[in-house]
Amino acid sequence: MISKKLQDAINAQINKELFSEYLYISMQAWFANQNLDGFATWMDAQGKEERFHAMKFFNYLIERGGKVELKALEGPTVDFKNPLAIFKAALKHEQFISKSINDLMELAIKEKDHSARGLLQWYVDEQVEEEANVDKIVHHLEMVKDDPHAIFMLDNQLGTRVFTPPA
Ligand code: MG
């Protein structure tokens, strides 16, 4: 059975992952309104990935005999300036999530919960990838600035993303 402390912290993390989904589909809506359908597709895949992150914690809590307690979701930002500002905000958000996962890992170590440590290591590695993916797009957007032709090419490229849950 999982400790109450760890259970509460994982429930708080489930809320953060679901908020992440909310944030990314809000960004998806902005891109769709701008007719940047490829960026919107990328955000759609990102949102689905966040939902997967939330449900992985959700299923784990149940497996450990813990209780899932869903809390109210905060409303995400709905107005954005431009694609670069969006991806910078996404990067900042992922850095915040990485810190939160690291704090959870610290707690699992303190609680001597080796099983939770194993689960959290998956998230630690996942966050490296999350930050790297978003950081790369930030750099691409900084390179192309407002060049419509380059934005259009980037839109085509990002539109190929599909989220496939890991086996
Ligand atoms: Mg996540």
Short mmCIF file of N, CA, C and O in Angstrom, two decimals, residues 15-16 18-23 26 71-78 93 96:
data_model
loop_
_atom_site.label_atom_id
_atom_site.label_comp_id
_atom_site.label_asym_id
_atom_site.label_seq_id
_atom_site.Cartn_x
_atom_site.Cartn_y
_atom_site.Cartn_z
N ASN A 15 -3.35 16.17 -11.32
CA ASN A 15 -3.98 17.45 -11.65
C ASN A 15 -3.09 18.27 -12.59
O ASN A 15 -3.56 18.88 -13.54
N LYS A 16 -1.79 18.26 -12.32
CA LYS A 16 -0.86 19.03 -13.17
C LYS A 16 -0.79 18.46 -14.58
O LYS A 16 -0.67 19.21 -15.55
N LEU A 18 -3.20 16.77 -16.09
CA LEU A 18 -4.47 17.08 -16.76
C LEU A 18 -4.54 18.56 -17.13
O LEU A 18 -5.07 18.93 -18.17
N PHE A 19 -3.97 19.41 -16.26
CA PHE A 19 -3.89 20.83 -16.61
C PHE A 19 -3.01 21.01 -17.85
O PHE A 19 -3.30 21.86 -18.71
N SER A 20 -1.95 20.22 -17.95
CA SER A 20 -1.07 20.29 -19.13
C SER A 20 -1.88 19.99 -20.39
O SER A 20 -1.76 20.69 -21.39
N GLU A 21 -2.72 18.96 -20.32
CA GLU A 21 -3.58 18.65 -21.47
C GLU A 21 -4.45 19.86 -21.81
O GLU A 21 -4.57 20.26 -22.97
N TYR A 22 -5.04 20.45 -20.77
CA TYR A 22 -5.90 21.62 -20.93
C TYR A 22 -5.15 22.77 -21.61
O TYR A 22 -5.66 23.43 -22.50
N LEU A 23 -3.92 23.00 -21.14
CA LEU A 23 -3.10 24.09 -21.68
C LEU A 23 -2.79 23.84 -23.16
O LEU A 23 -2.92 24.73 -23.99
N SER A 26 -5.67 24.29 -25.41
CA SER A 26 -5.96 25.72 -25.55
C SER A 26 -5.04 26.32 -26.63
O SER A 26 -5.47 27.13 -27.45
N LYS A 71 -9.07 16.79 -8.59
CA LYS A 71 -9.34 18.15 -8.11
C LYS A 71 -9.77 19.04 -9.29
O LYS A 71 -9.57 18.67 -10.45
N ALA A 72 -10.30 20.20 -8.97
CA ALA A 72 -10.72 21.14 -10.02
C ALA A 72 -9.52 21.57 -10.85
O ALA A 72 -8.42 21.73 -10.33
N LEU A 73 -9.77 21.76 -12.14
CA LEU A 73 -8.70 22.21 -13.03
C LEU A 73 -8.74 23.72 -13.17
O LEU A 73 -9.81 24.32 -13.30
N GLU A 74 -7.56 24.30 -13.15
CA GLU A 74 -7.42 25.74 -13.38
C GLU A 74 -7.69 26.00 -14.88
O GLU A 74 -7.42 25.14 -15.71
N GLY A 75 -8.19 27.19 -15.20
CA GLY A 75 -8.37 27.53 -16.62
C GLY A 75 -7.04 27.92 -17.24
O GLY A 75 -6.28 28.68 -16.64
N PRO A 76 -6.73 27.39 -18.42
CA PRO A 76 -5.45 27.75 -19.06
C PRO A 76 -5.55 29.11 -19.74
O PRO A 76 -6.64 29.64 -19.96
N THR A 77 -4.40 29.67 -20.10
CA THR A 77 -4.36 30.89 -20.92
C THR A 77 -5.08 30.61 -22.23
O THR A 77 -4.95 29.52 -22.79
N VAL A 78 -5.85 31.58 -22.71
CA VAL A 78 -6.54 31.37 -23.99
C VAL A 78 -6.07 32.35 -25.08
O VAL A 78 -6.31 32.13 -26.26
N HIS A 93 6.47 25.77 -19.09
CA HIS A 93 5.56 24.84 -18.41
C HIS A 93 6.23 23.47 -18.19
O HIS A 93 6.12 22.89 -17.12
N PHE A 96 8.61 23.53 -15.40
CA PHE A 96 7.87 23.49 -14.14
C PHE A 96 7.45 22.04 -13.81
O PHE A 96 7.58 21.57 -12.67
#
